mmCIF file of C-alpha atoms in Angstrom:
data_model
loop_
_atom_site.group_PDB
_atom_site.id
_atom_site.type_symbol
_atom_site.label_atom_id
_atom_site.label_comp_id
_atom_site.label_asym_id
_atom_site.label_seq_id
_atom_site.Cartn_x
_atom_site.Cartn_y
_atom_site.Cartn_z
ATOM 1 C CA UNK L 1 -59.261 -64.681 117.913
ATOM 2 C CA UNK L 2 -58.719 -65.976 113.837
ATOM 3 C CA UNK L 3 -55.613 -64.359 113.212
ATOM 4 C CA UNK L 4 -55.845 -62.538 110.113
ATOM 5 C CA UNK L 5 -54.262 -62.268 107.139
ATOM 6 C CA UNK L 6 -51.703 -59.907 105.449
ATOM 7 C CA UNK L 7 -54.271 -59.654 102.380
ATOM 8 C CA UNK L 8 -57.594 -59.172 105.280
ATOM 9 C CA UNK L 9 -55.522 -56.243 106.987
ATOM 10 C CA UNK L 10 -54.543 -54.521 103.155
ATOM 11 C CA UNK L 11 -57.866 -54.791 101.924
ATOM 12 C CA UNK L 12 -59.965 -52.967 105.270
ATOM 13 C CA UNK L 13 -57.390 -50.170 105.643
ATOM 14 C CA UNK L 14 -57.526 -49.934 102.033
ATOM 15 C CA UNK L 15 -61.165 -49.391 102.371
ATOM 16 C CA UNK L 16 -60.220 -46.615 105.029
ATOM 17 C CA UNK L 17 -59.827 -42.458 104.142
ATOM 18 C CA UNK L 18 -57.412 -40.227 105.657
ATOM 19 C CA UNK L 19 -58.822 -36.750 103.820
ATOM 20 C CA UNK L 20 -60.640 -34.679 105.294
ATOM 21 C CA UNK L 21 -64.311 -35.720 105.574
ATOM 22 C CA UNK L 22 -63.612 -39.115 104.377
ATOM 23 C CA UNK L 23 -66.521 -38.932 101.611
ATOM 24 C CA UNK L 24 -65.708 -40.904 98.252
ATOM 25 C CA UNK L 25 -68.584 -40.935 96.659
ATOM 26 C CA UNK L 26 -67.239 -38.703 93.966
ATOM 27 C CA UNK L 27 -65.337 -41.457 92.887
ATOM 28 C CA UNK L 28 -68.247 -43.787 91.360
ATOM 29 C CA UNK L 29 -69.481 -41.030 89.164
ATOM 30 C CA UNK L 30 -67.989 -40.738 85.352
ATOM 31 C CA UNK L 31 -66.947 -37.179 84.849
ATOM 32 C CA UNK L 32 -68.154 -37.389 81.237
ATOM 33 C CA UNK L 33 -67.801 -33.419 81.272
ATOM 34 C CA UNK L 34 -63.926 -34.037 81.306
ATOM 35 C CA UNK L 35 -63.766 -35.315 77.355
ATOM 36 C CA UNK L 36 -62.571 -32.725 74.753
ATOM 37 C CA UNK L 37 -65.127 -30.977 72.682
ATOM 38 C CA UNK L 38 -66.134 -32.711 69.936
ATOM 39 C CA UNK L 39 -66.060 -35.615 71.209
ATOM 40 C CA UNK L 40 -68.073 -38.240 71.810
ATOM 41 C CA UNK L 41 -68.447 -40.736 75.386
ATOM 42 C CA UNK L 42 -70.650 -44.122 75.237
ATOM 43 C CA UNK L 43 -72.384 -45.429 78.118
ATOM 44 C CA UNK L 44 -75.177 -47.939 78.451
ATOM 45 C CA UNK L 45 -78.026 -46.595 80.961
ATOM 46 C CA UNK L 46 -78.875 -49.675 83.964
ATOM 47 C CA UNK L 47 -82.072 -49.930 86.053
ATOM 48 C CA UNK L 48 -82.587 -48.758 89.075
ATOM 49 C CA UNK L 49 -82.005 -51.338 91.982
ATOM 50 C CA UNK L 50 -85.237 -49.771 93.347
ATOM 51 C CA UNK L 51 -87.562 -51.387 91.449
ATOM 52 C CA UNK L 52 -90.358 -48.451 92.604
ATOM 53 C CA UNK L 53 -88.494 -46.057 90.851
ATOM 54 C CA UNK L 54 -91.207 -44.402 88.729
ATOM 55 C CA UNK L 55 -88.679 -43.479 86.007
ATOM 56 C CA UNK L 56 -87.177 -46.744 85.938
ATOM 57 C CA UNK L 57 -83.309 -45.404 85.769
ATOM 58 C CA UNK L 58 -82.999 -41.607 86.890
ATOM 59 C CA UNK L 59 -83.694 -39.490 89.696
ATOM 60 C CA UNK L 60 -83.738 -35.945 90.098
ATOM 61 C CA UNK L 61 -81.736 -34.274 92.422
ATOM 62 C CA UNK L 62 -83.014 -30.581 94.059
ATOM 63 C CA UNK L 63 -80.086 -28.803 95.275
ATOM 64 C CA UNK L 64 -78.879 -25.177 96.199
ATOM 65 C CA UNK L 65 -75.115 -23.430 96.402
ATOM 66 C CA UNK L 66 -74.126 -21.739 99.027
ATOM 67 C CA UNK L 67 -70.675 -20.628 100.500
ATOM 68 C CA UNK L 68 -69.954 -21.786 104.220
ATOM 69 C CA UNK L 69 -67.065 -21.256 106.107
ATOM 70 C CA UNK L 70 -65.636 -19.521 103.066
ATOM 71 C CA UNK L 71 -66.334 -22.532 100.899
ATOM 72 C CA UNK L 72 -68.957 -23.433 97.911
ATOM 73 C CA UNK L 73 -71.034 -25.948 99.120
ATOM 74 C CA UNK L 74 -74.270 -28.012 97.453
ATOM 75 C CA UNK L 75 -76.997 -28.705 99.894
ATOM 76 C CA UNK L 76 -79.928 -30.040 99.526
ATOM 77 C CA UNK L 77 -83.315 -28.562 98.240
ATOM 78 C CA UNK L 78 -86.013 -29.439 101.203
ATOM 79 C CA UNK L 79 -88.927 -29.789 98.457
ATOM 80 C CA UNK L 80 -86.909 -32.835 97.068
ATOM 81 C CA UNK L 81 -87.922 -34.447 100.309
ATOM 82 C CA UNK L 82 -91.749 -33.303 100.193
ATOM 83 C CA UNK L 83 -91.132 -30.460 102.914
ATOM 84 C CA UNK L 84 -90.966 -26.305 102.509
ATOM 85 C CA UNK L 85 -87.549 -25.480 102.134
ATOM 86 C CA UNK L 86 -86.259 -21.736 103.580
ATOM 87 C CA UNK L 87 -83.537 -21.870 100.657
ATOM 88 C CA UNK L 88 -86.325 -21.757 98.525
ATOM 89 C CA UNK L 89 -88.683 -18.531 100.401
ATOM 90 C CA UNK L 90 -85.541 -16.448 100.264
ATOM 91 C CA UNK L 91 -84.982 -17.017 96.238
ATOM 92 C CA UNK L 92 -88.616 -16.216 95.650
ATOM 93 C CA UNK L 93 -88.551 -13.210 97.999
ATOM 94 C CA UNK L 94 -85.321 -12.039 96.231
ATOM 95 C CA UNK L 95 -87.679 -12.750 92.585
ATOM 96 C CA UNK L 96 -90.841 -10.844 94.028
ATOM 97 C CA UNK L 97 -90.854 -7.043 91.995
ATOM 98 C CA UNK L 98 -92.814 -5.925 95.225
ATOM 99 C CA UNK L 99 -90.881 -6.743 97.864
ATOM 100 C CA UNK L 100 -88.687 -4.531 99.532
ATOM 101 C CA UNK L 101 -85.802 -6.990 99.090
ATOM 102 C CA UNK L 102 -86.238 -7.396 95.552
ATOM 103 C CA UNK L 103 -82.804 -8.499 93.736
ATOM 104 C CA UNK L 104 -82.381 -10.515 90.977
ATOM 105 C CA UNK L 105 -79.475 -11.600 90.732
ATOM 106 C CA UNK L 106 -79.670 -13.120 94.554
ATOM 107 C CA UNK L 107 -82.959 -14.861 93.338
ATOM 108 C CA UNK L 108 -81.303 -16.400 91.037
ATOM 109 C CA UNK L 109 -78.160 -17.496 92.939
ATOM 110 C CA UNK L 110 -79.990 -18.788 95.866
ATOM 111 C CA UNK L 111 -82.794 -20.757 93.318
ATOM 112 C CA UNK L 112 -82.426 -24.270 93.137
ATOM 113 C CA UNK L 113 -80.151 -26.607 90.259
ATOM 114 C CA UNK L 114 -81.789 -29.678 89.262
ATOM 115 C CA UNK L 115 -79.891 -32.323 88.248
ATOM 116 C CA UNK L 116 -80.543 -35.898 87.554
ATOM 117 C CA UNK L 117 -78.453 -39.186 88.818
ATOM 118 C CA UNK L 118 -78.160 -42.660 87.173
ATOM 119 C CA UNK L 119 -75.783 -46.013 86.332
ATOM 120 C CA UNK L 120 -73.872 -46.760 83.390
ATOM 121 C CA UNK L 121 -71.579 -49.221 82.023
ATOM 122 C CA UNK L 122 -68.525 -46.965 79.846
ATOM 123 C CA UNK L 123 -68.982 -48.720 76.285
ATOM 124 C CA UNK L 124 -66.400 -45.918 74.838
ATOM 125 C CA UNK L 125 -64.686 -42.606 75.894
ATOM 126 C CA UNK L 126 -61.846 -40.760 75.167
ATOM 127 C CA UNK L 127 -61.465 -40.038 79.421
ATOM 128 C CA UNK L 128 -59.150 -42.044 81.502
ATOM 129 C CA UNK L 129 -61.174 -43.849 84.050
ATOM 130 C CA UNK L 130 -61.289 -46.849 86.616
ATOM 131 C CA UNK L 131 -62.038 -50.161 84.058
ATOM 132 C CA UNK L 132 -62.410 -51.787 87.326
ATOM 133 C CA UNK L 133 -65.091 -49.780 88.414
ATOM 134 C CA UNK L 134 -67.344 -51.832 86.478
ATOM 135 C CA UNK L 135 -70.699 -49.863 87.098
ATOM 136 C CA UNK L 136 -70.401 -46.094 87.064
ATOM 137 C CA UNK L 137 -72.655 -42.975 88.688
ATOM 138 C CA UNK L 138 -73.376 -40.279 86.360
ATOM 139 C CA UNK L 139 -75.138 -36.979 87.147
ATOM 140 C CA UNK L 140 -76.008 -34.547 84.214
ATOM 141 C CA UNK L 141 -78.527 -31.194 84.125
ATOM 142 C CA UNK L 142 -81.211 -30.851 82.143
ATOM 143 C CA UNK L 143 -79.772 -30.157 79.027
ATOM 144 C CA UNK L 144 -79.207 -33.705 78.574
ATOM 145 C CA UNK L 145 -82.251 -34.941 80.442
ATOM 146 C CA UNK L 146 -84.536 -33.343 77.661
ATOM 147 C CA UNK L 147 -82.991 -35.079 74.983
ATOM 148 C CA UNK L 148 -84.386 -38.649 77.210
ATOM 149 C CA UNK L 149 -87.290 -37.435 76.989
ATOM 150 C CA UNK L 150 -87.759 -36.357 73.146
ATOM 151 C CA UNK L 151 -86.278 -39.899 72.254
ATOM 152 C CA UNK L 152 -89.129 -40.972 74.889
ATOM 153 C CA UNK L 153 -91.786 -38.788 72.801
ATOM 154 C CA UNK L 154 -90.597 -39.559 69.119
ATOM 155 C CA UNK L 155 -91.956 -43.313 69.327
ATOM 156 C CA UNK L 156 -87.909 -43.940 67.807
ATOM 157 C CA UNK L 157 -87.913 -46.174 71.103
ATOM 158 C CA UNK L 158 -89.190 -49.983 70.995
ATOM 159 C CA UNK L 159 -87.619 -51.268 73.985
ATOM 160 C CA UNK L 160 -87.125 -49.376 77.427
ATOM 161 C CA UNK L 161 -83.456 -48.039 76.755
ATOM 162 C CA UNK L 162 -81.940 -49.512 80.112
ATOM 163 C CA UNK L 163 -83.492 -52.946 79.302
ATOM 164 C CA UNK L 164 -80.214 -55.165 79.380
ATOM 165 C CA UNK L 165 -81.666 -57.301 76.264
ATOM 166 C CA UNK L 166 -82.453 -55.252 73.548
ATOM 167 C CA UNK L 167 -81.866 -51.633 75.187
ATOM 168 C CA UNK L 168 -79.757 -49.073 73.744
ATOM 169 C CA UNK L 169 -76.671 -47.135 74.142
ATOM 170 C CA UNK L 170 -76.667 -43.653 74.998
ATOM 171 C CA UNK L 171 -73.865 -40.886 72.933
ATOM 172 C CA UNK L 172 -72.885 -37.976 75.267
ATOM 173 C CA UNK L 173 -71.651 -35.663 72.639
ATOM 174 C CA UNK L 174 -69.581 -32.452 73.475
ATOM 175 C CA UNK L 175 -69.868 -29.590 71.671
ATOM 176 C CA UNK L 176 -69.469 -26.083 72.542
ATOM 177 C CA UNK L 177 -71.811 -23.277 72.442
ATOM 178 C CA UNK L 178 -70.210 -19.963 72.678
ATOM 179 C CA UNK L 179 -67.526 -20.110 75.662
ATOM 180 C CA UNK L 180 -69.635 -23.314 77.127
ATOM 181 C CA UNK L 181 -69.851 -26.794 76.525
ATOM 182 C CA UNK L 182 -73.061 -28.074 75.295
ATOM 183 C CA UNK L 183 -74.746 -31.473 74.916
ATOM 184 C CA UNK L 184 -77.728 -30.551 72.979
ATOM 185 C CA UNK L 185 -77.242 -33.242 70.394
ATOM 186 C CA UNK L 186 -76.792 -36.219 72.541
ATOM 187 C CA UNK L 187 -78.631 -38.912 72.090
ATOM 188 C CA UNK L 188 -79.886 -42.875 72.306
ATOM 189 C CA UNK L 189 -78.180 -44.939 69.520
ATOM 190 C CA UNK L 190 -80.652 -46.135 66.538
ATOM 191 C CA UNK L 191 -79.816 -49.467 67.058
ATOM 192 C CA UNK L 192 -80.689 -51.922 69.986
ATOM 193 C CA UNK L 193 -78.183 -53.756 71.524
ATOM 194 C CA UNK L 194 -77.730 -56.699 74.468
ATOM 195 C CA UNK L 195 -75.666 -56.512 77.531
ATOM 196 C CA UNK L 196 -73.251 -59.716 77.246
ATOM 197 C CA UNK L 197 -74.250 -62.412 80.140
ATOM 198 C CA UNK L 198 -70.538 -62.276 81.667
ATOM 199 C CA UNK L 199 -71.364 -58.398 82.087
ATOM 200 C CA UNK L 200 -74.600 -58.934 83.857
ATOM 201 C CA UNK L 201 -73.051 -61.399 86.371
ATOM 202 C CA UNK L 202 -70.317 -58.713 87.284
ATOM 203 C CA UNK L 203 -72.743 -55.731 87.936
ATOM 204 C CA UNK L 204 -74.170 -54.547 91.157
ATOM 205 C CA UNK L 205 -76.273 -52.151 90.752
ATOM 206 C CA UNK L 206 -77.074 -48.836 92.682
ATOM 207 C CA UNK L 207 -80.139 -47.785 94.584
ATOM 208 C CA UNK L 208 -79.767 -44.314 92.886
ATOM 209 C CA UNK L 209 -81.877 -41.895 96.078
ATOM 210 C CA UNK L 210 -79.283 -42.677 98.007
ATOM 211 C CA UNK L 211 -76.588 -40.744 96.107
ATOM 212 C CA UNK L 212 -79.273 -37.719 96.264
ATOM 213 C CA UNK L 213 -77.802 -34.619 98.159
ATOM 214 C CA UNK L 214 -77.893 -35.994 101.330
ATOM 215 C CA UNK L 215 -81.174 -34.125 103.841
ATOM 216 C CA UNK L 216 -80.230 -32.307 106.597
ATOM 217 C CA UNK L 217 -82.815 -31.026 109.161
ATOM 218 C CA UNK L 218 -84.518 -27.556 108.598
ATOM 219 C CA UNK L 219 -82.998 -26.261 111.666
ATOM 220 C CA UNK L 220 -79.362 -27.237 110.151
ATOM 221 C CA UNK L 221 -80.305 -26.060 106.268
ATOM 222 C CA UNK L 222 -81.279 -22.069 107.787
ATOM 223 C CA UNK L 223 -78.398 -22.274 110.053
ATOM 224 C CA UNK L 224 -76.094 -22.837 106.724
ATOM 225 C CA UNK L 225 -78.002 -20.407 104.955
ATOM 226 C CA UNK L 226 -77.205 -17.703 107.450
ATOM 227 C CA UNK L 227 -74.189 -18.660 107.547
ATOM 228 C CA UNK L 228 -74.022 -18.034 103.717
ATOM 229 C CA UNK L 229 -75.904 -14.165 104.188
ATOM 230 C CA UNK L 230 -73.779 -13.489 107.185
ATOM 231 C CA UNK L 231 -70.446 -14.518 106.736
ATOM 232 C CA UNK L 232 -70.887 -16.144 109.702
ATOM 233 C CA UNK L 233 -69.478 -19.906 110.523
ATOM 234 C CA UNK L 234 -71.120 -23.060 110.562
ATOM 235 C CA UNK L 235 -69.635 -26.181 111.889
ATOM 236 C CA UNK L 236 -71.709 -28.688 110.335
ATOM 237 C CA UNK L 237 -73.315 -32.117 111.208
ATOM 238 C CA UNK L 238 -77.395 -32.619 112.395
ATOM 239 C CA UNK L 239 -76.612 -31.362 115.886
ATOM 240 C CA UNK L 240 -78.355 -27.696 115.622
ATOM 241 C CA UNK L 241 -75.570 -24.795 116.236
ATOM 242 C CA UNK L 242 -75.876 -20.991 115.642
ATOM 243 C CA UNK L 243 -73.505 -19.403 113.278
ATOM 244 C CA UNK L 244 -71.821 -16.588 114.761
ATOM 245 C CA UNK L 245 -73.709 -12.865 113.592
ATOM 246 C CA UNK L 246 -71.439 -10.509 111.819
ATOM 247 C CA UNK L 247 -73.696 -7.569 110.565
ATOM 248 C CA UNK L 248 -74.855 -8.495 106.909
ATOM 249 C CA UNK L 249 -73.407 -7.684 104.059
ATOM 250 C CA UNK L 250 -74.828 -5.592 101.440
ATOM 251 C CA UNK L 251 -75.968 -7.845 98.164
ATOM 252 C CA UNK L 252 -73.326 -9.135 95.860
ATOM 253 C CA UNK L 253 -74.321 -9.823 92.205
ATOM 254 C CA UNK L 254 -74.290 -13.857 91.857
ATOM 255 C CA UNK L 255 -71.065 -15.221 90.930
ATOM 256 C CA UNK L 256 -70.434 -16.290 87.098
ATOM 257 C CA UNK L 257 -71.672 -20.141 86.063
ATOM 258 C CA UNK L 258 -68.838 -22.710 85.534
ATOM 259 C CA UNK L 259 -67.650 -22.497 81.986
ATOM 260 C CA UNK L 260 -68.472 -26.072 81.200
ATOM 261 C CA UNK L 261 -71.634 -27.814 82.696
ATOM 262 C CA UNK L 262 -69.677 -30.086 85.384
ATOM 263 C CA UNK L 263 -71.981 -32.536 87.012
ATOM 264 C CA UNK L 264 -74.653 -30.423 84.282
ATOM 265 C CA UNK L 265 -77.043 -29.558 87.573
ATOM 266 C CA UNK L 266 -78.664 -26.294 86.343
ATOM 267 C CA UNK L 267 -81.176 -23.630 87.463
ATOM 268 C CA UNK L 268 -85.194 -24.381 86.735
ATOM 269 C CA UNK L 269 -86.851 -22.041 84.847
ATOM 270 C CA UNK L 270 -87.340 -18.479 87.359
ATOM 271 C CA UNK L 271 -90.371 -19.159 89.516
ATOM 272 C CA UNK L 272 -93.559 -16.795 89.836
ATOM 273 C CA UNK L 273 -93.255 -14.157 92.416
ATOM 274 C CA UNK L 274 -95.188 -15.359 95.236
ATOM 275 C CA UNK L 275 -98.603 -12.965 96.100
ATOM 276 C CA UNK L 276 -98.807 -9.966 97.185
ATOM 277 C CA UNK L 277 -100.273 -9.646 101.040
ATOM 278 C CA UNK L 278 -100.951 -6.708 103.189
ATOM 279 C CA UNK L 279 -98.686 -8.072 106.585
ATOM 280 C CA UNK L 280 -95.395 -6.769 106.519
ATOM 281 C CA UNK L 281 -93.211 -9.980 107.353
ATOM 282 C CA UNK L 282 -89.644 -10.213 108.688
ATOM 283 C CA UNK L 283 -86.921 -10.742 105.835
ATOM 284 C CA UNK L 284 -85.867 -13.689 105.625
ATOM 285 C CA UNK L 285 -82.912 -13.461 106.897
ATOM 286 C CA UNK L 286 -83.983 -11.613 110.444
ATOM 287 C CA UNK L 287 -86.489 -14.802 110.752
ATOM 288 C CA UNK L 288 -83.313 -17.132 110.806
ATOM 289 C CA UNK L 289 -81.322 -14.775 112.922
ATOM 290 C CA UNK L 290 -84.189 -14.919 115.408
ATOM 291 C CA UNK L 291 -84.539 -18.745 114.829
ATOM 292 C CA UNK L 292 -81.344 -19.364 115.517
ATOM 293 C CA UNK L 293 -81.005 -17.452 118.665
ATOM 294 C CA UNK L 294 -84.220 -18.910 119.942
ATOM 295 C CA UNK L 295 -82.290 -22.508 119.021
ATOM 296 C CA UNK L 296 -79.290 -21.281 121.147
ATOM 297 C CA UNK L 297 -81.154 -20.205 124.016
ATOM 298 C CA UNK L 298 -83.100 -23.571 124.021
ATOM 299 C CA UNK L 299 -79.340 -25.225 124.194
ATOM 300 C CA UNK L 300 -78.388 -23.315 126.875
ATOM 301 C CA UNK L 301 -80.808 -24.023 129.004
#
């Protein structure tokens, strides 16, 4: 066996986690929410490494909130993987004025956030951050995302804006609206600008639907969510396991938003209360009590 080196041995245990879970990926994305108000962070948008990427450098991200073993947790939206979603059913059954279970303020707390995910180089910022980390994640709601797509729209564009030759810089500014931030006045600088060559021959780039909320199966994403209605527990992973069954708690009001936009994933505009039919169906939450226990009884077996 090569023996190794002193430096080999540093740099693989450095690559190593001890916390719990072990998952770092938090630590590639620039927390451009962190800067003061008023203030004003640079980046320069990359491509995609997919190349099939019909937006070129973005992707949305689908993803709901709920609290699991007495923790807030995102998971992921099902339709963001072209499949029904049971996160999803019970938001519109909490939206639909004729159902039975009709609450609002559930609807909207169980409704999806949309964000959107992409790669930057840090041109300028007033936040501490890794300069070695030469290529950064960024994730940022909607807010932001519509002011891409005016600049897109107002023909102020001549050259794709993550082009590396002849792109342009992108201003994240801060304000505040009320007693939450706002970045309604970001926008692409007027003025095109190259990458420098020594840059380019530094960066690797990221295939950005892989730092999507990661899919779990059905089976797991209903056992989570009645976890979430329940109280119950969950212990996680893709192997299928019934939370325990406490008797369900009335309905809570949805907690308060952040007070600044964080990672800026918010809510899509409320969705249409699904049509009225004659049947009367199971809640939702009696269907996943019954799924569950017909998953448990499979197990056993």
């Amino acid at each position: 066996m090569a023996k190794k080196s002193l430096a080999d041995l540093a740099s693989a245990f450095a690559s190593k986690t001890s916390g719990e879970g072990g998952n770092q990926t938090w630590k590639l994305f620039f927390n451009f929410w962190k800067a003061p108000v008023d203030s004003v962070s640079t980046v320069r948008f990359l491509p995609d490494a997919d190349e099939e990427n019909p937006m070129g450098f973005l992707v949305e991200n689908l993803a709901h909130e709920l609290t699991i073993n007495g923790k807030r947790e995102k998971v992921p939206c099902l339709k963001m993987y072209n499949e029904d979603c049971p996160i999803c059913t019970l938001s519109q059954k909490y939206y639909d004025e004729k159902s039975p279970e009709h609450n609002e303020a559930l609807g909207k707390k169980y409704y999806r956030k949309k964000s959107y995910i992409g790669e930057v180089l840090v041109v300028d910022t007033p936040i501490e951050h890794d300069q070695e980390q030469l290529v950064k994640l960024i994730e940022f709601g909607p807010k932001i995302f519509k002011q891409i797509q005016a600049s897109f729209s107002s023909g102020d564009l001549e050259e794709a804006p993550f082009e590396l030759k002849g792109g342009y810089n992108f201003r994240i500014k801060k304000s505040k609206s009320g007693e939450y931030a706002d970045y309604g006045t970001s926008s692409f600088s007027p003025k095109q600008s190259d990458v420098a060559d020594d840059i380019i021959e530094m960066m690797n780039l990221y295939d950005l639907k892989e730092y999507r909320t990661a899919k779990v199966s059905r089976d797991v994403l209903e056992a989570m969510l009645l976890a979430d209605q329940t109280g119950g527990s969950f212990s996680g992973g893709d192997k299928e396991e019934a939370p325990s069954k406490p008797e369900a708690p009335s309905a809570k009001p949805a907690p308060k938003p952040a007070k600044d936009e964080g990672n800026g994933a918010e809510p899509e505009d409320t969705p249409a209360a699904p049509p009225a039919t004659g049947e009367k169906k199971l809640s939702v939450v009696e269907q996943l009590r019954q799924r569950a226990a017909a998953a448990a009884a499979a197990n056993g077996e």
